[in-house]
XYZ file of C-alpha atoms in Angstrom:
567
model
C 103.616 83.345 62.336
C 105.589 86.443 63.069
C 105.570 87.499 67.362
C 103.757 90.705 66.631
C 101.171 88.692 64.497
C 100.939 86.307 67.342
C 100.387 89.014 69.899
C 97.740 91.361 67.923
C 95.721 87.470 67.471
C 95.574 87.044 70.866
C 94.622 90.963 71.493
C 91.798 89.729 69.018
C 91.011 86.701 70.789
C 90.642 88.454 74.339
C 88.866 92.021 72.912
C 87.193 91.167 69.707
C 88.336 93.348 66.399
C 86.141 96.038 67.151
C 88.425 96.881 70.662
C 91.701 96.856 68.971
C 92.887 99.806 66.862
C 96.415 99.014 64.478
C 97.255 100.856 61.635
C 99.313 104.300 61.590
C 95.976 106.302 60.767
C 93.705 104.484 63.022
C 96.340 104.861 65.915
C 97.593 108.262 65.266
C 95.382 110.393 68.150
C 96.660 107.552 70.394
C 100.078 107.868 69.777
C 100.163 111.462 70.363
C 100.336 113.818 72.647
C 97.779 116.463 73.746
C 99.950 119.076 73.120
C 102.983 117.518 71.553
C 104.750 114.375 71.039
C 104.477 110.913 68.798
C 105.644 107.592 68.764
C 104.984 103.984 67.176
C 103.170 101.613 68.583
C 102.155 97.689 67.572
C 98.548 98.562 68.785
C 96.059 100.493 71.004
C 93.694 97.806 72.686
C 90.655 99.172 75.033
C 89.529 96.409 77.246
C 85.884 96.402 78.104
C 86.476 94.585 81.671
C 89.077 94.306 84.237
C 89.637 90.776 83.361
C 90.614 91.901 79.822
C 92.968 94.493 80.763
C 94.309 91.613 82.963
C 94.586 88.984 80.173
C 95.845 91.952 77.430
C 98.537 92.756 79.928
C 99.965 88.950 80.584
C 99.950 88.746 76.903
C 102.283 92.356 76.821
C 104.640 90.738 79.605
C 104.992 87.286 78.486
C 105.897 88.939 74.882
C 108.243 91.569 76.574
C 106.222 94.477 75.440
C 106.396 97.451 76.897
C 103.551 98.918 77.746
C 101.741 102.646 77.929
C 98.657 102.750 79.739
C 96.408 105.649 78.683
C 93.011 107.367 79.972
C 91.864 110.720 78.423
C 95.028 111.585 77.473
C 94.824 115.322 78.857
C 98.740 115.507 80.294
C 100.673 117.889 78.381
C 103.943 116.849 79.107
C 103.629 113.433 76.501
C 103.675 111.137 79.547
C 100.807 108.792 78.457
C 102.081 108.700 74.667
C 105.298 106.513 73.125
C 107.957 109.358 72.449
C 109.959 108.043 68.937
C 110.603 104.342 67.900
C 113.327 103.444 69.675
C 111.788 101.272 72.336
C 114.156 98.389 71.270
C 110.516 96.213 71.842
C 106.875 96.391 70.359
C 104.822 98.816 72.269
C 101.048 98.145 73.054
C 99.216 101.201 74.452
C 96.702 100.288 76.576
C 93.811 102.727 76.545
C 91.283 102.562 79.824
C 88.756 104.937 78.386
C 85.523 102.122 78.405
C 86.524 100.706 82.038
C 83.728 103.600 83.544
C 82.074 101.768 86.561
C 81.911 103.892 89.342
C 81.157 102.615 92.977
C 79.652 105.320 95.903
C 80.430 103.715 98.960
C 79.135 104.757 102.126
C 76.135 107.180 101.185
C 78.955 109.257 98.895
C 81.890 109.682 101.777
C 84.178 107.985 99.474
C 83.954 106.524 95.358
C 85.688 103.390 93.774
C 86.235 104.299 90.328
C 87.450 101.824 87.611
C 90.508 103.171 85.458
C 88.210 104.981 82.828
C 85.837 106.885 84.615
C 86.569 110.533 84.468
C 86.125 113.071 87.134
C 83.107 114.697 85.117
C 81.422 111.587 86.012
C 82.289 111.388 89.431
C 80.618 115.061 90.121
C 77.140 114.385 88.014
C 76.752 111.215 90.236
C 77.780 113.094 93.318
C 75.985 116.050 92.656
C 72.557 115.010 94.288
C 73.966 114.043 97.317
C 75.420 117.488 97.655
C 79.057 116.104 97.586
C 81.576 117.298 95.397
C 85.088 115.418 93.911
C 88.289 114.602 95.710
C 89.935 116.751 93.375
C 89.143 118.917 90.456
C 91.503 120.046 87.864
C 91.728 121.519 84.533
C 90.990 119.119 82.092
C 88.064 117.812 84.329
C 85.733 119.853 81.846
C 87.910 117.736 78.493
C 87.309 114.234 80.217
C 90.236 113.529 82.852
C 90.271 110.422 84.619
C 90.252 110.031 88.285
C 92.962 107.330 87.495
C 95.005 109.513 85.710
C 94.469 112.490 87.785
C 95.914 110.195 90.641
C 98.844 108.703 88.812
C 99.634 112.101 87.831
C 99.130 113.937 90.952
C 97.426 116.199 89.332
C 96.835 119.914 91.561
C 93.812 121.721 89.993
C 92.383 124.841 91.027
C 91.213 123.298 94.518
C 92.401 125.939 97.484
C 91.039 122.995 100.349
C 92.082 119.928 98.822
C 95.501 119.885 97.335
C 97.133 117.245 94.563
C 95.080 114.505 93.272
C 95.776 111.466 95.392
C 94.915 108.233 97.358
C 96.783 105.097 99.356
C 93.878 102.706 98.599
C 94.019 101.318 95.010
C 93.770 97.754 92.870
C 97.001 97.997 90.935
C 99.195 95.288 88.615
C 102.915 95.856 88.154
C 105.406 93.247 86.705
C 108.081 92.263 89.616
C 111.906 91.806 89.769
C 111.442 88.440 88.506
C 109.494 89.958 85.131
C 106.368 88.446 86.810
C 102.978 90.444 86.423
C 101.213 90.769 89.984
C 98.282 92.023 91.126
C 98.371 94.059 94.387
C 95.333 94.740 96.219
C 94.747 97.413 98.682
C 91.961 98.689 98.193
C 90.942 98.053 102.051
C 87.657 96.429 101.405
C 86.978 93.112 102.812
C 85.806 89.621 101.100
C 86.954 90.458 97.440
C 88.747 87.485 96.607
C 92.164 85.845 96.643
C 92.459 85.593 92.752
C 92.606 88.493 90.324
C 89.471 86.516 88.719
C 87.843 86.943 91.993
C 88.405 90.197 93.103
C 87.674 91.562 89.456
C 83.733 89.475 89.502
C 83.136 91.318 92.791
C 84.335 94.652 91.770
C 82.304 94.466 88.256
C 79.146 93.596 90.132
C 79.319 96.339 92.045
C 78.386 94.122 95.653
C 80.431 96.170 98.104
C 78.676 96.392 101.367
C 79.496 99.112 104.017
C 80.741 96.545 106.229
C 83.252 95.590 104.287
C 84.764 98.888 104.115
C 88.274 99.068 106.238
C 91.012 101.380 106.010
C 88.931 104.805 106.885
C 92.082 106.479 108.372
C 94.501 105.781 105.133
C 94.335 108.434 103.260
C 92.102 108.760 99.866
C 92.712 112.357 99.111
C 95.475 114.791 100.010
C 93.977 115.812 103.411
C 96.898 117.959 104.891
C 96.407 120.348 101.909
C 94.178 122.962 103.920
C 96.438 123.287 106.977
C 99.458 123.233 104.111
C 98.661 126.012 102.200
C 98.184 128.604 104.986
C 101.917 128.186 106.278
C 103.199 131.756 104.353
C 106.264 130.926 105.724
C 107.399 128.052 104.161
C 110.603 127.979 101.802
C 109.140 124.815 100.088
C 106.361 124.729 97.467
C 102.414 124.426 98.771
C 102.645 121.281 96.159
C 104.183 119.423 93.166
C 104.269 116.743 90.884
C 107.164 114.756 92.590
C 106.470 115.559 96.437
C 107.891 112.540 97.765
C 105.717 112.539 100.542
C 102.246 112.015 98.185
C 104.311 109.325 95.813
C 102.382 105.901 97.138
C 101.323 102.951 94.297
C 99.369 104.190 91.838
C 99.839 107.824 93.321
C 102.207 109.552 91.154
C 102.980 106.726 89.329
C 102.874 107.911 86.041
C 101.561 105.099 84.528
C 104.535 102.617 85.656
C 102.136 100.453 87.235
C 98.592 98.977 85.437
C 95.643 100.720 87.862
C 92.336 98.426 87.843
C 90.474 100.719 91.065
C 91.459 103.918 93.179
C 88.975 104.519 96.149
C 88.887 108.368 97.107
C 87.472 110.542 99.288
C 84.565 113.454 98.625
C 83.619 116.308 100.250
C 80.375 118.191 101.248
C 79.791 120.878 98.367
C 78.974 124.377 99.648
C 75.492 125.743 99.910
C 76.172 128.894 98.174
C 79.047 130.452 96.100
C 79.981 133.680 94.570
C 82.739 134.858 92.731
C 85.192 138.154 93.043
C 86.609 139.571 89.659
C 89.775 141.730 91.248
C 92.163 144.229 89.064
C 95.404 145.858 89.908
C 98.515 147.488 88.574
C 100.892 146.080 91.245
C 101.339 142.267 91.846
C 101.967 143.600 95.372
C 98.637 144.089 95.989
C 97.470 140.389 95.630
C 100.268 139.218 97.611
C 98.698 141.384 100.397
C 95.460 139.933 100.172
C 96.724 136.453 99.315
C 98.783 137.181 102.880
C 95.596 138.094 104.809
C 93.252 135.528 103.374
C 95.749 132.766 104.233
C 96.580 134.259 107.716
C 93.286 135.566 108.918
C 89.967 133.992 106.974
C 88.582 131.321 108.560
C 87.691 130.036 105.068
C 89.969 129.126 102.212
C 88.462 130.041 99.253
C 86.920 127.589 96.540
C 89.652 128.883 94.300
C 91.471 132.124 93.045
C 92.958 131.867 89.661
C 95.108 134.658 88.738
C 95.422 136.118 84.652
C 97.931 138.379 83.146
C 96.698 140.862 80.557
C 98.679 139.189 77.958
C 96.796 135.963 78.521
C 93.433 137.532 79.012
C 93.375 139.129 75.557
C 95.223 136.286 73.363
C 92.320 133.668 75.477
C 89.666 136.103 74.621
C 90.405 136.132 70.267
C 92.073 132.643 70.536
C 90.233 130.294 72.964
C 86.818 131.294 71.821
C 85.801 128.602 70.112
C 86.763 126.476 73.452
C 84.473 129.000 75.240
C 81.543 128.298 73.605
C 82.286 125.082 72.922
C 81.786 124.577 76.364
C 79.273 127.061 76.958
C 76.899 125.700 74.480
C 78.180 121.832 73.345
C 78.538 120.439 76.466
C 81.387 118.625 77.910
C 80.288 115.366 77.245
C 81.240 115.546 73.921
C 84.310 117.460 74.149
C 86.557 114.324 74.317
C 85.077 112.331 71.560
C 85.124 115.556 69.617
C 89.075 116.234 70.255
C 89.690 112.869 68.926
C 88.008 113.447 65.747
C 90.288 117.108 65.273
C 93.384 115.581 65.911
C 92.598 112.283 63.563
C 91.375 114.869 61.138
C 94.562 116.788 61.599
C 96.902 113.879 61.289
C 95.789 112.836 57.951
C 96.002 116.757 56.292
C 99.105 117.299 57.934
C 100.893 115.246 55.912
C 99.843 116.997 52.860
C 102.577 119.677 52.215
C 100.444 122.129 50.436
C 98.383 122.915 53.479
C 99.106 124.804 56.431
C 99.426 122.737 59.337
C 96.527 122.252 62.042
C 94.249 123.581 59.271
C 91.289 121.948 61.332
C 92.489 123.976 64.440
C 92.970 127.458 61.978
C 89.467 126.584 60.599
C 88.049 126.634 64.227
C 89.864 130.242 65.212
C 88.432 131.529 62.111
C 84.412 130.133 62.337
C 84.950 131.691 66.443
C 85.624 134.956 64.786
C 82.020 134.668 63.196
C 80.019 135.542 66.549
C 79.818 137.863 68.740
C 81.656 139.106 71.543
C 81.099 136.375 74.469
C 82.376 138.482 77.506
C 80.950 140.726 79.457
C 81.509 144.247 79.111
C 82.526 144.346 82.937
C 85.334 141.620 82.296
C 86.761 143.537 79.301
C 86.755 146.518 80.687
C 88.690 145.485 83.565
C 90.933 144.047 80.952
C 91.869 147.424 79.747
C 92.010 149.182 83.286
C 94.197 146.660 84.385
C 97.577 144.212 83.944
C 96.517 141.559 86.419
C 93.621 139.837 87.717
C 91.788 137.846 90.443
C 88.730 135.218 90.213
C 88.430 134.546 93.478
C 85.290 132.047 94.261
C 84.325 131.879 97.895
C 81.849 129.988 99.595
C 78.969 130.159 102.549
C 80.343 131.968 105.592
C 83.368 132.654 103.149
C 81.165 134.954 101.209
C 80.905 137.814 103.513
C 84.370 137.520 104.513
C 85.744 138.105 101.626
C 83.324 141.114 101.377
C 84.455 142.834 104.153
C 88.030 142.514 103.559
C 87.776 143.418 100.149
C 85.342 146.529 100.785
C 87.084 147.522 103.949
C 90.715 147.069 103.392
C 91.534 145.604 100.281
C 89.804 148.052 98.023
C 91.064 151.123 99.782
C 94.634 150.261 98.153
C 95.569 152.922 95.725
C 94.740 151.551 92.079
C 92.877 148.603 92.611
C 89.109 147.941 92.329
C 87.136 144.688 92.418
C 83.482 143.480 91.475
C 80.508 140.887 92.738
C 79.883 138.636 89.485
C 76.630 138.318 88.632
C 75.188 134.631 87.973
C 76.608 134.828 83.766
C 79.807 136.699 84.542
C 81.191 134.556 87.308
C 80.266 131.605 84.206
C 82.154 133.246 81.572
C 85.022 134.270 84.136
C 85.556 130.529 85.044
C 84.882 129.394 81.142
C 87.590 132.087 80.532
C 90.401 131.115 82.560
C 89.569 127.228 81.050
C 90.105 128.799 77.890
C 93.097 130.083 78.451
C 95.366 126.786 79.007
C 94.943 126.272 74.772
C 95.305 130.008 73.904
C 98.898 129.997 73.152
C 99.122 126.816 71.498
C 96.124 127.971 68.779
C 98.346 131.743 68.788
C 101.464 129.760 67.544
C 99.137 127.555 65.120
C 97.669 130.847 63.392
C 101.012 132.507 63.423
C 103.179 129.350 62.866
C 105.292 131.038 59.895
C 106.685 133.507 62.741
C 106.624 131.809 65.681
C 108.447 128.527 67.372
C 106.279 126.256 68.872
C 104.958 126.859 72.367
C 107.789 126.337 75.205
C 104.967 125.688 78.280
C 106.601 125.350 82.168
C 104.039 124.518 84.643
C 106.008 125.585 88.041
C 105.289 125.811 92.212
C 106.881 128.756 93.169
C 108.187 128.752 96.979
C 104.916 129.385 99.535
C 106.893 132.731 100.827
C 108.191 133.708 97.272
C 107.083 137.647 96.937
C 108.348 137.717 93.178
C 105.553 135.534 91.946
C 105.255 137.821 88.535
C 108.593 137.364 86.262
C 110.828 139.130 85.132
C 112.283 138.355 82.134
C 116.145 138.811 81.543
C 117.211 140.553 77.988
C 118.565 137.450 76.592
C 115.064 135.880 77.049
C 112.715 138.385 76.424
C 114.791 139.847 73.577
C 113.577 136.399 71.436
C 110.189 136.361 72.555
C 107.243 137.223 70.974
C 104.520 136.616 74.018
C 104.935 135.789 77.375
C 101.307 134.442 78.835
C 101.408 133.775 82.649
C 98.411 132.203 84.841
C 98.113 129.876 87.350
C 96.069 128.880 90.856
C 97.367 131.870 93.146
C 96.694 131.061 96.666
C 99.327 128.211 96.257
C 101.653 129.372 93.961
C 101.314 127.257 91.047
C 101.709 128.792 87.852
C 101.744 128.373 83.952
C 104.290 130.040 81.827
C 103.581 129.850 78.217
C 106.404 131.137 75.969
C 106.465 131.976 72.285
C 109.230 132.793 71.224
C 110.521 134.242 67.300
C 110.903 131.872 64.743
C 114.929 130.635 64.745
C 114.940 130.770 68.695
C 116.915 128.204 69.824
C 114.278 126.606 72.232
C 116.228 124.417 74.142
C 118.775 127.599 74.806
C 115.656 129.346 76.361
C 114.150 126.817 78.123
C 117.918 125.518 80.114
C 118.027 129.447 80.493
C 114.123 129.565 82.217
C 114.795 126.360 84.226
C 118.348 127.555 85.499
C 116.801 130.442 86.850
C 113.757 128.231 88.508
C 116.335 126.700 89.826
C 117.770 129.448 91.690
C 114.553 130.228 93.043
C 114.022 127.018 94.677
C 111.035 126.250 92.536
C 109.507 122.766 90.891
C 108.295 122.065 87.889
C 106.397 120.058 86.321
C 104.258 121.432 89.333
C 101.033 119.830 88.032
C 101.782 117.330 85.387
C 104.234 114.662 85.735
C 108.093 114.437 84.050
C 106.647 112.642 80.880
C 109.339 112.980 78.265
C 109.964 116.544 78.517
C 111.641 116.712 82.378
C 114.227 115.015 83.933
C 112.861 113.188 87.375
C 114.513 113.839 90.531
C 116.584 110.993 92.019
C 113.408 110.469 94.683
C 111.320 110.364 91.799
C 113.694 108.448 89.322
C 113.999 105.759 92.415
C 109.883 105.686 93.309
C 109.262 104.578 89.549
C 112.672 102.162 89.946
C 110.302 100.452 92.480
C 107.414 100.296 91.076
C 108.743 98.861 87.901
C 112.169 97.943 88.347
C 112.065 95.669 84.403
C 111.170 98.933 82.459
C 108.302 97.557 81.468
C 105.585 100.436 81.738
C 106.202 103.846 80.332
C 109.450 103.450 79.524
C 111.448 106.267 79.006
C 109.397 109.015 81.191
C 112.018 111.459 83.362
C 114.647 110.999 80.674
C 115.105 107.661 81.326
C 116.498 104.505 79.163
C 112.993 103.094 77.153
C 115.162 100.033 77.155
C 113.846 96.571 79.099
C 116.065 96.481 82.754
C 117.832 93.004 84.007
C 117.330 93.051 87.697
C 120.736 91.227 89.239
C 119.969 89.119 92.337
């Protein structure tokens, strides 16, 4: 018997067939990236208890895989994917999506969630106790993980709660001596002293309020809201490698094996109501984002700013995600994405189709109904270049009112509105819409057009030039430039498409150099995956964690190879 035979019989013997995918087709949406990148791998195996993912991962270390662990697989920077097949080892992705228990503790104050369950799930439970989410992000609505939200650091729109993140966590991670540990601290009393034990009590669910230690560690970024308002700053608000939120599983990137995070929630507000703002000048929202920082006495829920560019190529190419949304549900959103992109692996390899024909067939059915925006929204689209959503809450409201009636609006050439009820919905399902635009764009125009070149990037907190401006050897190449982002802490996206024959590693060193010049960081949301380079504090935080290469080799431009420690 063979060592991979071996190894996918005892994946058999621990999971049962029907939890362990092998097979190119059968592991292709696995393998890949949400956005981009592929690699081999032995096998996909989804544990169905802790204890599994335990067993699945002793069998991965005494066999010298390495190993990718892998939740909704939302990242778009190919960090929870293999990258190629040069690994030097076999490669066993370990996917967490049917570990969902989820733990209130405390009346709701704080949640223990196991390594599948997805934020989504965290607010529907949280919901009727009027609490809302440590964090909330993008890809919340697609089926994003707490767990990977945290080992990603993952921002999100949130303007009082900052990077996804928590110091209290259940964790496994394979030591200098190519040992696999389990580290507990979680801060919760009486679970056990073996990982048999402490998994039993955690997959019962028993966790009284007495046992519950460690209030005043951290289980959510809660320096964010004093953070944010400092406009003087010549650092970024918040990024993917902060060194000062890199703890365990937090920013981890998948170099260690996360069985439980515990994390904080928050009241949610009693009321809400959204602010659609125009303008001509990107000096006028640095005004207001100046006074709402300085002077309100509430942060806003969030303010997410749109270009026109972006705001029209969302509006004809993310409509199908609109009313996907809108009318499918998110519940079904991830399960349906894995069906596309296993549909799309299979006809891609069939050279007299287009490419992402499922994804073409999609723009085209959208096309089919009717317009989906309200007429206010579009024509604010044509009045203006930029825009606001700005979503305030209880005493928040009327601030915002004044200022914006008062002062704000007297500006020359700017205007704002009150959404009603279905326009502050389709605003918000909008601006979701837009993250896929310009990859579905380059996918209907694929015979002119590279593919996307996407920088996620935290500007400086005092940086007035938060719009770019392109120089001629860039913007001579490119065919769209789509910019949008969370405002209020400068964090923006920056998706390029550029003419088919651009060199796209010329433009991006040229759009990174110039980042650099600026002081900013990117990946500002996402971490390094395979597409950035990691800082030497970053490089030496995953060095730590994982100092045999075990997990995720590779990510930050990294060796994939296994690492000898020397004693």
């Amino acid at each position: 018997m063979t060592q991979q035979t071996d190894i996918l019989a005892q994946f058999r013997t621990i999971l049962g067939a029907s939890n362990l995918y092998t097979g190119e087709k059968k592991t292709a949406y696995y393998r890949s990236g949400f956005r981009s990148g592929i690699g081999g791998a032995l096998a996909v195996a989804f544990p169905q208890t802790l204890l599994q993912q335990w067993q699945v991962l002793q069998v991965c270390v005494d066999n010298g895989c390495a190993i990718i662990m892998q939740g909704a697989k939302t990242g778009l920077t190919e960090g929870s994917c293999p990258s190629g097949d040069d690994y030097g080892r076999p490669v066993v992705i370990i996917n967490t999506s049917r570990l969902k228990k989820l733990i209130l503790l405390a009346g709701g104050k704080q949640a223990l969630a196991f390594p599948g369950t997805t934020l989504h799930e965290l607010e529907n439970q949280l919901a009727p106790l009027q609490r809302a989410p440590h964090s909330v992000i993008g890809s919340t609505t697609i089926g994003a993980t707490i767990v990977g939200g945290i080992a990603n650091n993952a921002g999100g729109a949130l303007c009082k709660r900052g990077s996804s993140y928590t110091t209290l966590s259940l964790f496994a991670q394979v030591n200098a001596d190519g040992k696999l540990c389990l580290v507990n601290k979680l801060g919760i009393k009486g679970l056990g002293d073996t990982p048999e034990e402490i998994f039993e009590r955690l997959e019962s669910g028993r966790i009284d309020d007495a046992d519950l230690e460690a209030w005043d560690a951290p289980a959510s970024d809660r320096e964010y809201a004093d953070r944010i308002r400092d406009l003087e700053t010549d650092a970024p608000n918040r990024y993917n490698a902060d060194p000062k939120r890199l703890c365990d599983v937090s920013g981890s990137a998948g170099k260690v094996a996360a069985f439980a995070v515990r994390v904080d929630t928050y009241p949610l507000p009693k009321k809400k109501q959204v602010f659609f703002l125009g303008s001509n000048n990107p000096n006028d929202f640095s005004a207001l984002r100046t006074h709402i920082l300085g002077q309100f006495k509430e942060l806003p829920e969030m303010c997410e700013y749109m270009n026109r560019d972006i705001f029209t190529v969302a509006e004809r190419y993310g409509k199908d995600v609109f009313l996907s949304i809108k009318y499918i549900g998110t519940r079904r959103l991830p399960a349906a994405y894995a069906l596309k992109s296993a549909v799309e692996y299979r006809l891609n390899k069939l050279s007299f189709l287009p490419k992402f024909l499922p994804d073409l067939s999609l723009y085209h059915a959208s096309r089919l109904f009717p317009q989906h925006l309200p007429q206010r929204l579009l024509e604010y689209r044509d009045r203006f270049k930029y825009y606001l959503i700005l979503s305030m809450s209880d005493d928040g409201i009327e601030e915002a009112r004044r200022y914006l009636s008062e002062q704000w609006s007297q500006r020359e050439g700017v205007d704002f509105f009150e959404c009603t009820p279905k326009e502050q919905e389709a605003a918000m399902l909008h601006r979701f819409a837009a993250a896929g635009a310009a990859i579905r764009y380059q996918n209907v125009h694929q015979k002119q057009t590279e593919e996307v070149l996407a920088l996620d990037v935290a500007l400086l907190g005092n940086d007035p030039d938060w719009v770019e401006t392109l120089p001629p050897e860039v913007s001579e190449h490119l065919d769209l430039s789509l910019d949008y982002g969370h405002f209020m802490c400068h964090v923006f996206h920056r998706d390029y498409i550029f003419k088919k024959g651009t060199d796209l590693k010329a433009m991006k060193a040229l759009l990174l150099e110039r980042l650099d010049a600026k002081g900013a960081k990117y990946p500002a949301e996402h971490n390094v995956g395979h597409l950035y380079q990691a800082e030497p504090q970053l490089k030496a935080f995953y060095e730590q964690l994982d100092p045999t290469n075990t997990f995720n080799p590779g990510i930050g431009k990294s060796s994939k190879r296994p690492r000898s420690i020397i004693t």
